Amino acid sequence: MPLVTPAAPLDYLGVDALVDDETRDLQAAVRHFVDERVRPHVATWFEDGRLPARDLARELGELGVLGMHLTGYGCAGTSATAYGLACLELEAGDSGLRSLVSVQGSLAMYAIWRFGSAEHKQEWLPAMAAGRAIGCFGLTEPDFGSDPAGMRTRARRDGDDWILSGTKMWITNGSVADIAVVWAQTDDGIRGFVVPTDTPGFSAPEIKRKLSLRASVTSELVLDDVRLPADAVLPGGTGMGGPLSCLNEARMGIVFGALGAARDCLETTIAYAQSRQIFDKPLAAHQITQVKLADMTVELGKGLLLALHLGRLKDTGTLDHRQISLGKLNSVREALTIANTCRTILGAAGITLDYPVMRHAANLESVLTYEGTSEVHQLVIGQTLTGHAAFR
């Protein structure tokens, strides 16, 4: 018999006491949504390589999490910390679910909210906040991921119109999107464009045969001389500063979100270890198991404390974008280590979809890469420490 009542991993540090009641209630509401709507089905979605994105978008809109950290236009106007904790709960369900919300709110909606015209905002943001319209964000190209400034997608003037040509790759929500925010080279530098996906010349073939983020819509965007009116361009955000600021918004969701996947792995593993009998006692009663569980709990707790700190800096307007790199690097790297270690405790059972651990581990391989690889964030930190840019 245990000498003490078992504690959940994050209860160990009393993290709930570090957030206010309203934020805690919001987090609980998102966790309830995930428990009721996502967990019963997500293993099948992952196995089948599909996600009912449109249905989920409307339900997430009703829940109030789409663009929740933005103000006006039907958005909830919550704190960055509340948004982060919502992302933690969403990714505890599946990284694909959090990706849907991150791309919708922190990339597509944020780009329109910050850089769009009044007409763009009125036309698109209320529908996107409600989940009636889905957005995607076209920055990455087949040959330009970590170095997006080299993009080949081009926008040229033709009278009063714009003509867009090029290809974007690895675009979440692309095949189900109603609106795409596409970044392109122009004679005046990189600009963003609001592109309705029913515009002639636009297509978004879905990427299949994925071994990660299978419960997520991932697409290529093909722009074949897409003609847009003059007012399709985002008035603000000239240069790479525009899309990079959007990426920083999404990275904040990842800082918290990846820890949700880690928490789900750890909670699942503790429960399994309590019930699994080996050598005449529970697996949880063996020293090697407890050492692994203890180390994972330490890293999960440290990661969440860092995430909360960064969230509070953002809420006070004092967050430096380079600090986000530290959070993204740490959260995803440690979450992936936790997922892999949990798999070892579950043994052969850990490779099945009866448990979420291998699914989370596979998803986190994508999260490790998108919104800046670990190497890119290490170089951001290195430049901050030394003053030398080592990207080339």
Coordinates of C-alpha atoms in Angstrom, one line a residue:
M1 CA 0.0 0.0 0.0
P2 CA 1.2 3.5 -0.7
L3 CA 2.3 5.6 2.2
V4 CA 0.7 8.7 0.8
T5 CA -2.3 9.5 -1.5
P6 CA -1.0 9.6 -5.1
A7 CA -0.9 13.1 -6.6
A8 CA -1.4 14.2 -10.2
P9 CA 1.9 15.4 -11.7
L10 CA 1.1 19.1 -11.8
D11 CA -0.7 19.0 -8.4
Y12 CA 2.8 18.4 -7.0
L13 CA 3.7 22.1 -7.5
G14 CA 0.3 23.5 -6.7
V15 CA 0.2 25.2 -10.1
D16 CA -3.5 25.9 -10.0
A17 CA -2.9 28.4 -7.2
L18 CA -0.8 30.5 -9.7
V19 CA -3.8 31.4 -11.9
D20 CA -7.0 33.3 -11.2
D21 CA -10.4 31.7 -10.8
E22 CA -11.6 32.9 -14.2
T23 CA -8.6 31.4 -16.0
R24 CA -8.9 28.2 -14.1
D25 CA -12.6 27.9 -15.0
L26 CA -11.8 28.5 -18.7
Q27 CA -9.1 25.8 -18.6
A28 CA -11.6 23.4 -17.0
A29 CA -14.2 24.1 -19.7
V30 CA -11.7 23.3 -22.4
R31 CA -10.6 20.2 -20.6
H32 CA -14.2 19.1 -20.4
F33 CA -14.7 19.7 -24.1
V34 CA -11.7 17.6 -24.9
D35 CA -12.8 14.8 -22.6
E36 CA -16.3 14.7 -24.0
R37 CA -15.8 15.5 -27.7
V38 CA -12.3 14.5 -28.6
R39 CA -10.9 11.7 -26.5
P40 CA -13.6 9.1 -27.5
H41 CA -12.8 9.6 -31.2
V42 CA -9.3 10.9 -31.6
A43 CA -7.5 7.5 -31.9
T44 CA -9.8 6.6 -34.8
W45 CA -9.3 10.0 -36.4
F46 CA -5.5 9.5 -36.1
E47 CA -5.7 6.0 -37.5
D48 CA -7.9 7.0 -40.4
G49 CA -5.9 10.2 -41.1
R50 CA -8.8 12.5 -40.9
L51 CA -10.3 15.3 -38.7
P52 CA -13.9 16.6 -38.8
A53 CA -12.4 20.1 -38.9
R54 CA -15.6 22.0 -39.9
D55 CA -17.7 20.5 -37.2
L56 CA -15.0 21.0 -34.6
A57 CA -14.4 24.6 -35.7
R58 CA -18.0 25.5 -35.1
E59 CA -17.9 23.8 -31.7
L60 CA -14.7 25.5 -30.8
G61 CA -16.2 28.8 -31.8
E62 CA -19.1 28.2 -29.5
L63 CA -16.6 27.4 -26.8
G64 CA -14.9 30.7 -27.4
V65 CA -11.3 29.6 -28.0
L66 CA -10.9 30.7 -31.7
G67 CA -8.9 34.0 -31.6
M68 CA -9.7 34.1 -27.8
H69 CA -6.7 36.3 -27.0
L70 CA -7.7 38.9 -29.6
T71 CA -10.2 41.8 -28.8
G72 CA -13.3 42.8 -30.6
Y73 CA -15.0 41.2 -33.6
G74 CA -16.6 38.4 -31.5
C75 CA -13.2 37.4 -29.9
A76 CA -13.1 36.7 -26.2
G77 CA -10.2 39.1 -25.3
T78 CA -8.6 36.8 -22.8
S79 CA -5.1 37.0 -21.4
A80 CA -2.2 35.3 -23.1
T81 CA -1.9 33.0 -20.1
A82 CA -5.5 31.9 -20.4
Y83 CA -5.0 31.2 -24.1
G84 CA -1.9 29.2 -23.3
L85 CA -3.7 27.0 -20.8
A86 CA -6.5 26.4 -23.2
C87 CA -3.9 25.3 -25.7
L88 CA -2.4 23.0 -23.1
E89 CA -5.8 21.3 -22.7
L90 CA -6.4 21.1 -26.4
E91 CA -3.0 19.4 -27.1
A92 CA -3.6 17.0 -24.2
G93 CA -6.3 15.8 -26.6
D94 CA -4.2 15.9 -29.7
S95 CA -1.6 18.2 -31.3
G96 CA -3.8 18.3 -34.4
L97 CA -6.6 19.9 -32.4
R98 CA -4.4 22.6 -30.9
S99 CA -2.9 23.2 -34.4
L100 CA -6.3 23.9 -35.8
V101 CA -7.0 26.4 -33.1
S102 CA -3.5 28.0 -33.3
V103 CA -3.5 28.4 -37.0
Q104 CA -7.0 29.8 -37.0
G105 CA -6.5 32.3 -34.1
S106 CA -2.8 33.0 -33.8
L107 CA -1.9 33.0 -37.5
A108 CA -4.8 33.7 -39.9
M109 CA -7.0 35.7 -37.5
Y110 CA -4.1 37.5 -35.9
A111 CA -2.6 38.5 -39.2
I112 CA -6.0 40.1 -40.3
W113 CA -6.6 41.6 -36.8
R114 CA -3.1 43.3 -36.7
F115 CA -2.4 44.1 -40.3
G116 CA -5.7 44.0 -42.1
S117 CA -8.0 46.8 -43.2
A118 CA -11.2 47.6 -41.4
E119 CA -13.0 45.8 -44.2
H120 CA -10.9 42.7 -43.9
K121 CA -11.6 42.6 -40.1
Q122 CA -15.3 43.1 -40.4
E123 CA -15.7 40.6 -43.2
W124 CA -13.7 37.8 -41.8
L125 CA -13.0 38.0 -38.0
P126 CA -16.5 37.5 -36.6
A127 CA -17.1 34.5 -38.9
M128 CA -13.7 33.0 -38.0
A129 CA -14.2 33.6 -34.2
A130 CA -17.5 31.7 -34.5
G131 CA -16.0 28.9 -36.5
R132 CA -18.2 29.6 -39.5
A133 CA -15.2 30.3 -41.6
I134 CA -11.8 28.5 -41.4
G135 CA -8.5 30.2 -42.1
C136 CA -5.0 29.0 -43.1
F137 CA -1.6 30.8 -43.2
G138 CA 0.6 30.4 -46.3
L139 CA 4.2 31.2 -45.5
T140 CA 6.3 28.0 -45.7
E141 CA 7.3 26.8 -49.1
P142 CA 8.8 23.5 -50.3
D143 CA 12.3 24.9 -50.3
F144 CA 11.9 27.7 -47.8
G145 CA 11.0 26.7 -44.2
S146 CA 13.6 27.9 -41.7
D147 CA 14.5 30.7 -44.2
P148 CA 11.1 32.0 -45.3
A149 CA 12.6 35.3 -46.5
G150 CA 13.8 33.4 -49.6
M151 CA 10.2 32.6 -50.7
R152 CA 9.5 32.3 -54.4
T153 CA 5.8 33.1 -54.3
R154 CA 5.4 36.3 -56.2
A155 CA 2.7 39.0 -56.3
R156 CA 2.8 41.4 -59.2
R157 CA 0.6 44.3 -60.2
D158 CA -1.6 44.1 -63.2
G159 CA -3.4 47.4 -63.5
D160 CA -5.3 47.8 -60.2
D161 CA -5.2 44.0 -59.5
W162 CA -2.6 41.7 -58.0
I163 CA -1.6 38.4 -59.6
L164 CA -0.2 35.8 -57.2
S165 CA 1.9 32.8 -58.4
G166 CA 3.7 30.2 -56.3
T167 CA 3.4 27.2 -54.0
K168 CA 3.1 26.9 -50.2
M169 CA 3.7 23.7 -48.3
W170 CA 2.8 22.0 -45.0
I171 CA -0.2 24.3 -44.5
T172 CA -2.6 23.3 -41.6
N173 CA -6.3 23.8 -42.5
G174 CA -5.4 24.4 -46.1
S175 CA -7.9 22.0 -47.8
V176 CA -10.8 23.1 -45.6
A177 CA -10.1 26.8 -45.4
D178 CA -12.4 29.5 -46.6
I179 CA -9.7 32.2 -46.4
A180 CA -5.9 32.0 -46.8
V181 CA -3.5 34.6 -45.6
V182 CA -0.7 34.3 -48.1
W183 CA 2.7 36.0 -48.0
A184 CA 4.5 36.8 -51.2
Q185 CA 7.4 38.8 -52.7
T186 CA 6.5 42.1 -54.3
D187 CA 8.4 45.0 -55.7
D188 CA 8.0 46.6 -52.3
G189 CA 9.1 43.7 -50.2
I190 CA 7.2 40.8 -48.7
R191 CA 3.4 41.5 -48.3
G192 CA 0.5 39.6 -47.0
F193 CA -2.7 39.0 -49.0
V194 CA -6.2 37.9 -48.0
V195 CA -7.1 35.2 -50.5
P196 CA -10.6 33.6 -50.5
T197 CA -10.1 30.0 -51.4
D198 CA -12.8 29.9 -54.0
T199 CA -10.8 32.4 -56.1
P200 CA -9.9 30.9 -59.6
G201 CA -6.4 29.6 -59.7
F202 CA -6.3 28.7 -56.0
S203 CA -6.1 25.0 -55.0
A204 CA -5.1 23.2 -51.9
P205 CA -4.4 19.5 -52.4
E206 CA -4.3 17.6 -49.1
I207 CA -1.0 16.0 -48.0
K208 CA -1.5 12.3 -47.3
R209 CA 0.7 9.4 -46.0
K210 CA 1.7 11.3 -42.9
L211 CA 3.1 9.5 -39.9
S212 CA 2.5 12.5 -37.6
L213 CA -0.4 14.9 -37.1
R214 CA -2.7 12.4 -38.7
A215 CA -5.7 13.9 -37.0
S216 CA -5.1 17.2 -38.8
V217 CA -5.6 18.7 -42.2
T218 CA -2.2 19.4 -43.8
S219 CA -2.1 20.8 -47.4
E220 CA -0.2 22.3 -50.2
L221 CA -1.3 25.7 -51.5
V222 CA -1.0 26.2 -55.3
L223 CA -1.5 29.8 -56.6
D224 CA -1.7 29.7 -60.4
D225 CA -2.0 33.3 -61.5
V226 CA -4.6 34.0 -58.8
R227 CA -6.1 37.4 -59.6
L228 CA -7.0 39.6 -56.6
P229 CA -8.4 43.1 -56.2
A230 CA -6.1 45.9 -55.0
D231 CA -7.7 45.8 -51.6
A232 CA -6.7 42.2 -51.0
V233 CA -3.3 43.2 -49.7
L234 CA -2.9 43.6 -45.9
P235 CA -2.2 47.4 -45.4
G236 CA 0.3 46.7 -42.6
G237 CA 3.1 44.3 -42.1
T238 CA 5.5 45.0 -44.9
G239 CA 8.6 42.8 -44.8
M240 CA 9.3 39.7 -42.7
G241 CA 8.3 41.4 -39.5
G242 CA 4.6 40.8 -40.4
P243 CA 4.6 37.0 -40.7
L244 CA 7.2 36.6 -38.0
S245 CA 5.1 38.4 -35.5
C246 CA 2.3 36.0 -36.3
L247 CA 4.6 33.0 -35.7
N248 CA 5.4 34.4 -32.3
E249 CA 1.8 34.4 -31.4
A250 CA 1.5 30.8 -32.5
R251 CA 4.7 29.8 -30.6
M252 CA 3.1 31.0 -27.4
G253 CA 0.4 28.4 -27.9
I254 CA 3.0 25.7 -28.5
V255 CA 5.0 26.7 -25.3
F256 CA 1.9 25.6 -23.3
G257 CA 0.4 23.1 -25.7
A258 CA 3.3 20.7 -25.9
L259 CA 3.1 20.4 -22.2
G260 CA -0.5 19.2 -22.5
A261 CA 0.7 16.3 -24.6
A262 CA 3.4 15.6 -22.0
R263 CA 0.9 15.7 -19.1
D264 CA -1.5 13.3 -20.9
C265 CA 1.4 10.9 -21.5
L266 CA 2.5 11.1 -17.9
E267 CA -1.0 10.8 -16.3
T268 CA -1.7 7.8 -18.6
T269 CA 1.5 6.2 -17.6
I270 CA 1.1 6.6 -13.9
A271 CA -2.4 5.0 -14.1
Y272 CA -1.0 2.2 -16.1
A273 CA 1.9 1.6 -13.8
Q274 CA -0.5 1.5 -10.8
S275 CA -2.6 -1.3 -12.4
R276 CA 0.1 -3.3 -14.2
Q277 CA 1.4 -6.2 -12.0
I278 CA 5.0 -7.4 -12.6
F279 CA 7.1 -9.6 -10.3
D280 CA 4.3 -9.8 -7.8
K281 CA 3.8 -6.1 -7.3
P282 CA 2.5 -3.0 -9.2
L283 CA 4.9 -1.7 -11.9
A284 CA 4.6 1.6 -10.0
A285 CA 6.2 0.1 -6.9
H286 CA 9.5 -0.6 -8.7
Q287 CA 12.3 1.8 -8.2
I288 CA 13.3 2.2 -11.8
T289 CA 9.7 3.2 -12.7
Q290 CA 9.5 5.7 -9.9
V291 CA 12.8 7.3 -11.0
K292 CA 11.4 7.8 -14.5
L293 CA 8.2 9.2 -13.2
A294 CA 10.0 11.6 -10.8
D295 CA 12.3 12.9 -13.5
M296 CA 9.4 13.5 -15.9
T297 CA 7.4 15.3 -13.3
V298 CA 10.3 17.6 -12.5
E299 CA 10.7 18.5 -16.2
L300 CA 6.9 18.9 -16.7
G301 CA 6.7 21.2 -13.7
K302 CA 9.7 23.3 -14.7
G303 CA 8.2 23.6 -18.2
L304 CA 4.9 24.8 -17.0
L305 CA 6.4 27.3 -14.6
L306 CA 8.4 28.7 -17.5
A307 CA 5.3 28.9 -19.7
L308 CA 3.4 30.7 -17.0
H309 CA 6.2 33.2 -16.6
L310 CA 6.3 33.9 -20.4
G311 CA 2.6 34.2 -20.5
R312 CA 2.6 36.8 -17.7
L313 CA 5.4 38.7 -19.4
K314 CA 3.2 38.8 -22.6
D315 CA 0.2 39.9 -20.6
T316 CA 2.2 42.9 -19.2
G317 CA 3.7 43.8 -22.6
T318 CA 7.2 43.1 -21.5
L319 CA 7.9 39.8 -23.4
D320 CA 10.8 39.9 -25.8
H321 CA 10.2 37.7 -28.9
R322 CA 13.6 36.0 -28.3
Q323 CA 12.3 34.7 -25.0
I324 CA 9.6 32.7 -26.8
S325 CA 12.4 30.7 -28.4
L326 CA 13.6 29.5 -25.1
G327 CA 10.0 28.4 -24.2
K328 CA 9.3 26.7 -27.5
L329 CA 12.6 24.9 -27.4
N330 CA 12.2 23.7 -23.9
S331 CA 8.6 22.7 -24.0
V332 CA 8.7 20.6 -27.1
R333 CA 12.0 19.0 -26.4
E334 CA 11.0 17.9 -22.9
A335 CA 7.5 16.9 -24.0
L336 CA 9.0 14.6 -26.6
T337 CA 11.4 13.1 -24.1
I338 CA 8.5 12.5 -21.7
A339 CA 6.4 10.8 -24.4
N340 CA 9.3 8.5 -25.3
T341 CA 10.1 7.7 -21.7
C342 CA 6.4 6.9 -21.0
R343 CA 6.4 4.5 -23.9
T344 CA 9.1 2.5 -22.2
I345 CA 7.1 2.1 -19.1
L346 CA 4.0 1.0 -21.0
G347 CA 6.1 -1.6 -22.9
A348 CA 4.5 -3.2 -25.9
A349 CA 1.1 -1.7 -24.9
G350 CA 2.7 1.7 -25.5
I351 CA 2.9 1.3 -29.3
T352 CA -0.9 0.8 -29.7
L353 CA -3.7 3.4 -30.1
D354 CA -5.3 1.9 -27.0
Y355 CA -3.1 4.4 -25.2
P356 CA -2.3 8.0 -26.4
V357 CA 1.5 7.9 -25.8
M358 CA 2.8 6.9 -29.2
R359 CA 0.3 9.1 -30.9
H360 CA 1.5 12.1 -28.8
A361 CA 5.1 11.1 -29.5
A362 CA 4.5 11.0 -33.3
N363 CA 2.7 14.3 -33.2
L364 CA 5.4 16.0 -31.2
E365 CA 7.9 15.2 -34.0
S366 CA 6.0 17.7 -36.1
V367 CA 5.6 20.2 -33.3
L368 CA 9.4 20.0 -32.9
T369 CA 9.8 21.2 -36.5
Y370 CA 7.0 23.7 -37.2
E371 CA 7.1 27.3 -36.0
G372 CA 10.9 27.1 -35.9
T373 CA 13.0 24.0 -35.5
S374 CA 14.9 23.3 -32.3
E375 CA 18.1 24.3 -34.2
V376 CA 16.6 27.7 -35.2
H377 CA 15.5 28.5 -31.7
Q378 CA 18.9 27.4 -30.3
L379 CA 20.5 29.9 -32.8
V380 CA 18.1 32.6 -31.7
I381 CA 19.2 32.0 -28.1
G382 CA 22.9 31.8 -29.1
Q383 CA 22.7 35.1 -31.0
T384 CA 21.0 36.7 -28.0
L385 CA 23.9 35.5 -25.7
T386 CA 26.8 36.3 -28.0
G387 CA 25.6 39.0 -30.4
H388 CA 26.7 36.9 -33.4
A389 CA 24.1 35.7 -35.9
A390 CA 25.1 32.1 -36.9
F391 CA 22.2 31.4 -39.3
R392 CA 24.5 31.4 -42.3

